[in-house]
Amino acid sequence: MSIVTVQLGQCGNQIGHEVFSALCSDICGTHGLCSKKENESYRDSCKERFFCEEESGVPIARAVLVDMEPKVISQTLSMAARSGHWKYSSHSHFCQKQGSGNNWANGYSVHGPRHKEAIMNLVQKEAEKCDRLGGFFTIMSMAGGTGSGLGAFVTQCLRDAFPTSFILNHVIWPYGTGEVIVQNYNSVLTLSHLYQSSDALLVHENDVMHKICAQLMNIKQISFRDVNQVIAHQLGSVFQPTHTARGSSGYSRNPLGDLMETLVPHPEFKMLGLRNIPQMPESSLAYSTFSWPGLVKHLRQMLIANAKMEEGIDWQVRAPHAGSSIPSTNKPLHFNTSLANLVILRGKDVHGVDLRSFRDPSLYTSWLSPQDAFSAWRTPRAFNKYEKSASLVSNSQFLLKPLDSIVGKAWNMFASKAYIHQYTKFGIQEEDFLDCFTTLEQVISSYTNL
Amino acid sequence: AVSLCFAVGQCGNQVGCRFWDLALREHAAVNKKGIYDEALSSFFRNVDTRSGDNGPDIYKGKICSLKARALLIDMEEGVVNEILQGPLRDVFDSKQLITDVSGSGNNWAIGHKIYGYQYRENIVEKLRKTAEHCDCLQCFFIIHSMGGGTGSGLGTFVLNLLEEEFPEVYRFVTSVYPSGEDDVITSPYNSVLAMKELNEHADCVLPVENESLFEIVNKIHQMINSGKLGSTVKQNSLVTSSAGSAKTLQEKPFDAMNNIVANLLLNLTSSARFEGSLNMDLNEISMNLVPFPRLHYLVSSLTPLYTLADVNVPSRRLDQMFSDAFSRDHQLIQADPKHSLYLACALLVRGNVQVSDLRRNIERLKPSLHFVSWNQEGWKTGLCSVPPVGHSHSLLALANNTCVKPTFIKLKDRFMKLYKKKAHLHHYLQIDGMEQSCFSEAISSLSDLIEEYNELDATKGEPRIDPSRLKIAV
């Protein structure tokens, strides 16, 4: 099954480019560390999922690029073409001249309806190129105007036009100390709207990615490109082909569906966090060895202690009682309760890895049995030069604090009515803001009471 | 997206002239192949002049003849004539000029009421024609001074006109405010009358004071002449000289000062013209820096002010650039943002500066700045890959900060000094359309604005009480 990616705004397009680059370089590289047959199967599956073939043999990304100003798309297209390994179709982008001015209302209420037809035509074309459509993957930031506002509108359109398809929104949360002054407003508006039409929101926080670049990747002068490459690596570790628990013959044919089924049992809980280890500069890879028990142990502790990366994990945080599930009011502070988790293992000797520690009922809320709450996908094929790589996609309280912080700041600004005139002039009224705040307070409450 | 510039009056045209010269040089440095691109189109048309001045626009392909997207308006001919005889003569054609001979006598009412009325149709027609050539008009820039008659009066008349004719297009105004020792006695009247228009019709105003420009130019010359910087400092920085030759301060002080204002506009628009990892378009500036419609006065600072020969600047120098942006002596008006209250702050960086450099400096400088309670982390940032010519990196800081207040208070005081004695009032009142109420309304508008800043200042240092959040029934 194929996934159609929709890249929205500057952030969406910059990241999208790094994602396809990472996927392509992973399958072009010879670091599979597995059998030739396995490698070919992996490669074919990846290609079917993300690329389509052209006569020239250069794979074409299954993507639609959307932006309200031309510079980024123009750069993205040419960078891809220059790589020689893959490219975008020359007919899959839509851009305008004006930009959205960091104004969610402008993106949602003005650009959205105005350009709906043109954008959905492009999406339709890409969808038709797929033998079997596995769903949509949108990439956007929630801080600006296009990715956030137009992105929310497009997601709604996708839902309307493809009512039975899976939609996964990849959302970038901005740095806490500003990239955009009205970012908290734009975020509240985006998240509350996406919640209505999307199946799940997969979140990356810039602050976290930045720390990974600084402390794990040892990059001195960190650029957005560095940040985006870490994000692309993490996404690739989730979306490259794997064998799901059920079928061991052949790679999973429905990655988005599988993801939703395992991680989103209830529509009130759609916020997914992502962790990937190990993460280090490429130059260090050759000198490092990893053990699966070590990686599993770290990943589990990162889950329960809500550690954002492999450094500075708080080992004091412990699960309440091993083996039994207890009500949320009695759980120790700082303990991250999960609704559902997915662990993805890639690399050498992957099939023997013991993941029982992730099935511990005390990790989870009481409504699901640990059998239903936890899934594992594996492949012996190593990813992106890492001999062993472990990822965790988690529907848990991971994002509770950051979400609460964003809503708090937005509410604080809303109380003073600052900047509201910029939104009302494009049709988003104070009542609309209140509805969005209410939606998100509900989400916060739900996750708090897990 | 395209911008249209209106240079009104003597000051406006002198600054404008510097701006187009610098813009052309900047694009020439980047655009090696001579192809007419998006970046150029934001300020210039490409005209096929082989068959004369009325040739068609060329939208793609090689550069033929670049024409500035501008209207030059002056009620005297001196400055505009000088431009048309100088190196920029081919950048404008006669259809872009509106001139007269007698000037406005340093009288806002003559500029606004008499010439406004007289030239209204002419301006509208030329405006519409120029707008027709723009496939996506985003922004108007008005460059003028506040203290005289044409820039101040006719300039604000044009502002009004733009709002009427194209209400959706952003109106950015760069206004040069008179200094205390201004030799135009009536400059306070002209400025306050103009302020009312700016309050009501501008989206964003970038005030500039001659005193500050003068001090900055002095500083640069001192640095260069002191030899402290050694041979690393080039004489031909675009900040201080034109046409590649260094002029001494005594010869043409305004040239250097106008260069600074021109650089302000260049840097303001750089991220809209050139690519970068985090673009900052003009409509984003208005969106992020104007929390309430009337509070749209932005204090600006440009750093560094001198050219450095080294390309790989070690972090310490880079951080100095950020520190300087917040110091009182780098602001383009007499103001001290550090000791006043920030409503919002924007940093537009050009050149080889990455997000980590930005973050490090914001973290470092934040503790010493006071932000309003509802915008504690209110930073808008932009990263443009293309540095200005002659620099490896540069920074433009825009602050919506209560430190503008003293400028307005001084203006009000000077106005009241004259107004109480009714000095020179008759020159204004005898103009058709001018009444006493024009003055009382204008000073009232200014007073209200000052009061709004006072109220904000009063909140500074107050303990912060966050409003309680919505409660959800579990």
PDB file of N, CA and C in Angstrom, chain A residues 43-111:
ATOM      1  N   ARG A  43      13.473  -3.087   0.128  1.00  0.00           N
ATOM      2  CA  ARG A  43      13.620  -2.015  -0.843  1.00  0.00           C
ATOM      3  C   ARG A  43      12.343  -1.870  -1.678  1.00  0.00           C
ATOM      4  N   ASP A  44      11.823  -3.007  -2.132  1.00  0.00           N
ATOM      5  CA  ASP A  44      10.608  -2.962  -2.954  1.00  0.00           C
ATOM      6  C   ASP A  44       9.433  -2.409  -2.168  1.00  0.00           C
ATOM      7  N   SER A  45       9.364  -2.840  -0.907  1.00  0.00           N
ATOM      8  CA  SER A  45       8.250  -2.382  -0.079  1.00  0.00           C
ATOM      9  C   SER A  45       8.334  -0.877   0.157  1.00  0.00           C
ATOM     10  N   CYS A  46       9.537  -0.409   0.438  1.00  0.00           N
ATOM     11  CA  CYS A  46       9.720   1.036   0.668  1.00  0.00           C
ATOM     12  C   CYS A  46       9.346   1.805  -0.590  1.00  0.00           C
ATOM     13  N   LYS A  47       9.806   1.311  -1.711  1.00  0.00           N
ATOM     14  CA  LYS A  47       9.532   2.001  -2.969  1.00  0.00           C
ATOM     15  C   LYS A  47       8.045   2.073  -3.236  1.00  0.00           C
ATOM     16  N   GLU A  48       7.372   0.951  -2.972  1.00  0.00           N
ATOM     17  CA  GLU A  48       5.934   0.964  -3.242  1.00  0.00           C
ATOM     18  C   GLU A  48       5.229   1.966  -2.341  1.00  0.00           C
ATOM     19  N   ARG A  49       5.698   2.014  -1.082  1.00  0.00           N
ATOM     20  CA  ARG A  49       5.067   2.895  -0.120  1.00  0.00           C
ATOM     21  C   ARG A  49       5.229   4.361  -0.450  1.00  0.00           C
ATOM     22  N   PHE A  50       6.468   4.749  -0.811  1.00  0.00           N
ATOM     23  CA  PHE A  50       6.780   6.177  -0.869  1.00  0.00           C
ATOM     24  C   PHE A  50       7.131   6.729  -2.237  1.00  0.00           C
ATOM     25  N   PHE A  51       7.429   5.830  -3.182  1.00  0.00           N
ATOM     26  CA  PHE A  51       7.867   6.346  -4.480  1.00  0.00           C
ATOM     27  C   PHE A  51       7.110   5.683  -5.599  1.00  0.00           C
ATOM     28  N   CYS A  52       7.069   6.355  -6.728  1.00  0.00           N
ATOM     29  CA  CYS A  52       6.608   5.619  -7.889  1.00  0.00           C
ATOM     30  C   CYS A  52       7.676   5.705  -8.966  1.00  0.00           C
ATOM     31  N   GLU A  53       7.659   4.734  -9.867  1.00  0.00           N
ATOM     32  CA  GLU A  53       8.721   4.631 -10.845  1.00  0.00           C
ATOM     33  C   GLU A  53       8.415   5.467 -12.066  1.00  0.00           C
ATOM     34  N   GLU A  54       9.474   5.896 -12.690  1.00  0.00           N
ATOM     35  CA  GLU A  54       9.330   6.645 -13.930  1.00  0.00           C
ATOM     36  C   GLU A  54      10.199   5.954 -14.967  1.00  0.00           C
ATOM     37  N   GLU A  55      10.012   6.250 -16.236  1.00  0.00           N
ATOM     38  CA  GLU A  55      10.807   5.579 -17.275  1.00  0.00           C
ATOM     39  C   GLU A  55      12.301   5.761 -17.030  1.00  0.00           C
ATOM     40  N   SER A  56      12.696   6.952 -16.580  1.00  0.00           N
ATOM     41  CA  SER A  56      14.119   7.204 -16.396  1.00  0.00           C
ATOM     42  C   SER A  56      14.706   6.388 -15.259  1.00  0.00           C
ATOM     43  N   GLY A  57      13.829   5.760 -14.464  1.00  0.00           N
ATOM     44  CA  GLY A  57      14.329   4.948 -13.363  1.00  0.00           C
ATOM     45  C   GLY A  57      14.522   5.712 -12.087  1.00  0.00           C
ATOM     46  N   VAL A  58      14.475   7.039 -12.150  1.00  0.00           N
ATOM     47  CA  VAL A  58      14.631   7.820 -10.920  1.00  0.00           C
ATOM     48  C   VAL A  58      13.307   7.789 -10.156  1.00  0.00           C
ATOM     49  N   PRO A  59      13.332   7.313  -8.911  1.00  0.00           N
ATOM     50  CA  PRO A  59      12.083   7.230  -8.156  1.00  0.00           C
ATOM     51  C   PRO A  59      11.488   8.622  -7.908  1.00  0.00           C
ATOM     52  N   ILE A  60      10.167   8.693  -8.023  1.00  0.00           N
ATOM     53  CA  ILE A  60       9.491   9.965  -7.795  1.00  0.00           C
ATOM     54  C   ILE A  60       8.694   9.879  -6.500  1.00  0.00           C
ATOM     55  N   ALA A  61       8.929  10.811  -5.601  1.00  0.00           N
ATOM     56  CA  ALA A  61       8.259  10.791  -4.306  1.00  0.00           C
ATOM     57  C   ALA A  61       6.753  10.942  -4.485  1.00  0.00           C
ATOM     58  N   ARG A  62       6.015  10.150  -3.719  1.00  0.00           N
ATOM     59  CA  ARG A  62       4.557  10.283  -3.748  1.00  0.00           C
ATOM     60  C   ARG A  62       4.192  11.432  -2.822  1.00  0.00           C
ATOM     61  N   ALA A  63       4.297  12.625  -3.377  1.00  0.00           N
ATOM     62  CA  ALA A  63       4.105  13.778  -2.493  1.00  0.00           C
ATOM     63  C   ALA A  63       3.434  14.928  -3.202  1.00  0.00           C
ATOM     64  N   VAL A  64       2.707  15.709  -2.428  1.00  0.00           N
ATOM     65  CA  VAL A  64       2.134  16.962  -2.910  1.00  0.00           C
ATOM     66  C   VAL A  64       2.751  18.070  -2.067  1.00  0.00           C
ATOM     67  N   LEU A  65       3.301  19.081  -2.736  1.00  0.00           N
ATOM     68  CA  LEU A  65       3.958  20.175  -2.029  1.00  0.00           C
ATOM     69  C   LEU A  65       3.075  21.410  -2.089  1.00  0.00           C
ATOM     70  N   VAL A  66       2.795  21.972  -0.927  1.00  0.00           N
ATOM     71  CA  VAL A  66       1.911  23.142  -0.872  1.00  0.00           C
ATOM     72  C   VAL A  66       2.561  24.244  -0.068  1.00  0.00           C
ATOM     73  N   ASP A  67       2.581  25.447  -0.605  1.00  0.00           N
ATOM     74  CA  ASP A  67       3.051  26.585   0.171  1.00  0.00           C
ATOM     75  C   ASP A  67       2.429  27.846  -0.415  1.00  0.00           C
ATOM     76  N   MET A  68       2.299  28.878   0.398  1.00  0.00           N
ATOM     77  CA  MET A  68       1.664  30.101  -0.084  1.00  0.00           C
ATOM     78  C   MET A  68       2.686  31.120  -0.577  1.00  0.00           C
ATOM     79  N   GLU A  69       3.974  30.728  -0.543  1.00  0.00           N
ATOM     80  CA  GLU A  69       4.966  31.568  -1.209  1.00  0.00           C
ATOM     81  C   GLU A  69       5.936  30.636  -1.926  1.00  0.00           C
ATOM     82  N   PRO A  70       6.617  31.142  -2.941  1.00  0.00           N
ATOM     83  CA  PRO A  70       7.320  30.239  -3.859  1.00  0.00           C
ATOM     84  C   PRO A  70       8.735  29.791  -3.478  1.00  0.00           C
ATOM     85  N   LYS A  71       9.430  30.497  -2.592  1.00  0.00           N
ATOM     86  CA  LYS A  71      10.874  30.253  -2.444  1.00  0.00           C
ATOM     87  C   LYS A  71      11.209  28.855  -1.952  1.00  0.00           C
ATOM     88  N   VAL A  72      10.473  28.366  -0.955  1.00  0.00           N
ATOM     89  CA  VAL A  72      10.836  27.094  -0.334  1.00  0.00           C
ATOM     90  C   VAL A  72      10.591  25.928  -1.275  1.00  0.00           C
ATOM     91  N   ILE A  73       9.428  25.925  -1.898  1.00  0.00           N
ATOM     92  CA  ILE A  73       9.126  24.832  -2.835  1.00  0.00           C
ATOM     93  C   ILE A  73      10.153  24.807  -3.954  1.00  0.00           C
ATOM     94  N   SER A  74      10.494  25.974  -4.438  1.00  0.00           N
ATOM     95  CA  SER A  74      11.475  26.043  -5.517  1.00  0.00           C
ATOM     96  C   SER A  74      12.793  25.428  -5.080  1.00  0.00           C
ATOM     97  N   GLN A  75      13.225  25.767  -3.881  1.00  0.00           N
ATOM     98  CA  GLN A  75      14.466  25.192  -3.351  1.00  0.00           C
ATOM     99  C   GLN A  75      14.341  23.693  -3.159  1.00  0.00           C
ATOM    100  N   THR A  76      13.200  23.266  -2.582  1.00  0.00           N
ATOM    101  CA  THR A  76      12.983  21.852  -2.297  1.00  0.00           C
ATOM    102  C   THR A  76      13.045  21.021  -3.564  1.00  0.00           C
ATOM    103  N   LEU A  77      12.351  21.475  -4.601  1.00  0.00           N
ATOM    104  CA  LEU A  77      12.338  20.740  -5.867  1.00  0.00           C
ATOM    105  C   LEU A  77      13.737  20.606  -6.440  1.00  0.00           C
ATOM    106  N   SER A  78      14.484  21.705  -6.409  1.00  0.00           N
ATOM    107  CA  SER A  78      15.804  21.634  -7.052  1.00  0.00           C
ATOM    108  C   SER A  78      16.785  20.815  -6.235  1.00  0.00           C
ATOM    109  N   MET A  79      16.679  20.886  -4.906  1.00  0.00           N
ATOM    110  CA  MET A  79      17.585  20.078  -4.090  1.00  0.00           C
ATOM    111  C   MET A  79      17.363  18.596  -4.344  1.00  0.00           C
ATOM    112  N   ALA A  80      16.095  18.215  -4.427  1.00  0.00           N
ATOM    113  CA  ALA A  80      15.791  16.812  -4.676  1.00  0.00           C
ATOM    114  C   ALA A  80      16.335  16.370  -6.025  1.00  0.00           C
ATOM    115  N   ALA A  81      16.083  17.181  -7.033  1.00  0.00           N
ATOM    116  CA  ALA A  81      16.529  16.824  -8.386  1.00  0.00           C
ATOM    117  C   ALA A  81      18.037  16.695  -8.456  1.00  0.00           C
ATOM    118  N   ARG A  82      18.734  17.564  -7.722  1.00  0.00           N
ATOM    119  CA  ARG A  82      20.197  17.551  -7.779  1.00  0.00           C
ATOM    120  C   ARG A  82      20.781  16.293  -7.159  1.00  0.00           C
ATOM    121  N   SER A  83      20.011  15.636  -6.265  1.00  0.00           N
ATOM    122  CA  SER A  83      20.564  14.474  -5.589  1.00  0.00           C
ATOM    123  C   SER A  83      20.849  13.364  -6.580  1.00  0.00           C
ATOM    124  N   GLY A  84      20.041  13.309  -7.638  1.00  0.00           N
ATOM    125  CA  GLY A  84      20.237  12.269  -8.631  1.00  0.00           C
ATOM    126  C   GLY A  84      19.616  10.946  -8.240  1.00  0.00           C
ATOM    127  N   HIS A  85      19.235  10.802  -6.964  1.00  0.00           N
ATOM    128  CA  HIS A  85      18.713   9.506  -6.524  1.00  0.00           C
ATOM    129  C   HIS A  85      17.204   9.448  -6.517  1.00  0.00           C
ATOM    130  N   TRP A  86      16.597  10.615  -6.382  1.00  0.00           N
ATOM    131  CA  TRP A  86      15.138  10.649  -6.378  1.00  0.00           C
ATOM    132  C   TRP A  86      14.735  12.071  -6.724  1.00  0.00           C
ATOM    133  N   LYS A  87      13.461  12.266  -6.952  1.00  0.00           N
ATOM    134  CA  LYS A  87      13.003  13.633  -7.184  1.00  0.00           C
ATOM    135  C   LYS A  87      11.504  13.733  -6.938  1.00  0.00           C
ATOM    136  N   TYR A  88      11.008  14.946  -7.007  1.00  0.00           N
ATOM    137  CA  TYR A  88       9.575  15.177  -6.934  1.00  0.00           C
ATOM    138  C   TYR A  88       9.047  15.270  -8.356  1.00  0.00           C
ATOM    139  N   SER A  89       7.795  14.938  -8.531  1.00  0.00           N
ATOM    140  CA  SER A  89       7.173  15.143  -9.831  1.00  0.00           C
ATOM    141  C   SER A  89       7.082  16.648 -10.074  1.00  0.00           C
ATOM    142  N   SER A  90       7.251  17.023 -11.340  1.00  0.00           N
ATOM    143  CA  SER A  90       7.219  18.461 -11.608  1.00  0.00           C
ATOM    144  C   SER A  90       5.803  19.024 -11.598  1.00  0.00           C
ATOM    145  N   HIS A  91       4.796  18.148 -11.446  1.00  0.00           N
ATOM    146  CA  HIS A  91       3.416  18.635 -11.488  1.00  0.00           C
ATOM    147  C   HIS A  91       2.695  18.459 -10.164  1.00  0.00           C
ATOM    148  N   SER A  92       3.466  18.265  -9.098  1.00  0.00           N
ATOM    149  CA  SER A  92       2.799  17.978  -7.832  1.00  0.00           C
ATOM    150  C   SER A  92       2.893  19.091  -6.813  1.00  0.00           C
ATOM    151  N   HIS A  93       3.126  20.316  -7.258  1.00  0.00           N
ATOM    152  CA  HIS A  93       3.206  21.359  -6.249  1.00  0.00           C
ATOM    153  C   HIS A  93       2.239  22.482  -6.538  1.00  0.00           C
ATOM    154  N   PHE A  94       1.875  23.149  -5.473  1.00  0.00           N
ATOM    155  CA  PHE A  94       0.981  24.294  -5.577  1.00  0.00           C
ATOM    156  C   PHE A  94       1.537  25.413  -4.718  1.00  0.00           C
ATOM    157  N   CYS A  95       1.788  26.562  -5.326  1.00  0.00           N
ATOM    158  CA  CYS A  95       2.185  27.669  -4.472  1.00  0.00           C
ATOM    159  C   CYS A  95       1.612  28.985  -4.945  1.00  0.00           C
ATOM    160  N   GLN A  96       1.626  29.923  -4.055  1.00  0.00           N
ATOM    161  CA  GLN A  96       1.137  31.269  -4.329  1.00  0.00           C
ATOM    162  C   GLN A  96       2.282  32.254  -4.083  1.00  0.00           C
ATOM    163  N   LYS A  97       1.943  33.529  -4.040  1.00  0.00           N
ATOM    164  CA  LYS A  97       3.019  34.512  -3.916  1.00  0.00           C
ATOM    165  C   LYS A  97       3.076  35.192  -2.562  1.00  0.00           C
ATOM    166  N   GLN A  98       1.928  35.176  -1.867  1.00  0.00           N
ATOM    167  CA  GLN A  98       1.803  36.102  -0.744  1.00  0.00           C
ATOM    168  C   GLN A  98       2.223  35.586   0.615  1.00  0.00           C
ATOM    169  N   GLY A  99       2.221  34.272   0.799  1.00  0.00           N
ATOM    170  CA  GLY A  99       2.442  33.748   2.133  1.00  0.00           C
ATOM    171  C   GLY A  99       1.183  33.912   2.974  1.00  0.00           C
ATOM    172  N   SER A 100       1.231  33.381   4.206  1.00  0.00           N
ATOM    173  CA  SER A 100       0.066  33.493   5.084  1.00  0.00           C
ATOM    174  C   SER A 100       0.303  34.435   6.242  1.00  0.00           C
ATOM    175  N   GLY A 101       1.456  35.032   6.274  1.00  0.00           N
ATOM    176  CA  GLY A 101       1.729  36.027   7.311  1.00  0.00           C
ATOM    177  C   GLY A 101       1.669  35.496   8.728  1.00  0.00           C
ATOM    178  N   ASN A 102       1.979  34.212   8.940  1.00  0.00           N
ATOM    179  CA  ASN A 102       1.904  33.627  10.281  1.00  0.00           C
ATOM    180  C   ASN A 102       0.510  33.718  10.861  1.00  0.00           C
ATOM    181  N   ASN A 103      -0.470  33.875   9.999  1.00  0.00           N
ATOM    182  CA  ASN A 103      -1.835  34.078  10.474  1.00  0.00           C
ATOM    183  C   ASN A 103      -2.678  32.854  10.179  1.00  0.00           C
ATOM    184  N   TRP A 104      -3.018  32.091  11.221  1.00  0.00           N
ATOM    185  CA  TRP A 104      -3.792  30.870  11.065  1.00  0.00           C
ATOM    186  C   TRP A 104      -5.097  31.143  10.343  1.00  0.00           C
ATOM    187  N   ALA A 105      -5.728  32.229  10.698  1.00  0.00           N
ATOM    188  CA  ALA A 105      -7.018  32.560  10.088  1.00  0.00           C
ATOM    189  C   ALA A 105      -6.854  32.791   8.592  1.00  0.00           C
ATOM    190  N   ASN A 106      -5.772  33.411   8.195  1.00  0.00           N
ATOM    191  CA  ASN A 106      -5.495  33.648   6.789  1.00  0.00           C
ATOM    192  C   ASN A 106      -5.319  32.320   6.060  1.00  0.00           C
ATOM    193  N   GLY A 107      -4.558  31.402   6.681  1.00  0.00           N
ATOM    194  CA  GLY A 107      -4.326  30.099   6.064  1.00  0.00           C
ATOM    195  C   GLY A 107      -5.621  29.306   5.962  1.00  0.00           C
ATOM    196  N   TYR A 108      -6.407  29.320   7.043  1.00  0.00           N
ATOM    197  CA  TYR A 108      -7.600  28.471   7.127  1.00  0.00           C
ATOM    198  C   TYR A 108      -8.796  29.050   6.394  1.00  0.00           C
ATOM    199  N   SER A 109      -9.087  30.313   6.639  1.00  0.00           N
ATOM    200  CA  SER A 109     -10.323  30.898   6.111  1.00  0.00           C
ATOM    201  C   SER A 109     -10.181  31.549   4.753  1.00  0.00           C
ATOM    202  N   VAL A 110      -8.970  31.977   4.405  1.00  0.00           N
ATOM    203  CA  VAL A 110      -8.791  32.664   3.116  1.00  0.00           C
ATOM    204  C   VAL A 110      -8.145  31.737   2.087  1.00  0.00           C
ATOM    205  N   HIS A 111      -6.914  31.303   2.370  1.00  0.00           N
ATOM    206  CA  HIS A 111      -6.208  30.463   1.396  1.00  0.00           C
ATOM    207  C   HIS A 111      -6.887  29.116   1.203  1.00  0.00           C
TER     208      HIS A 111
END
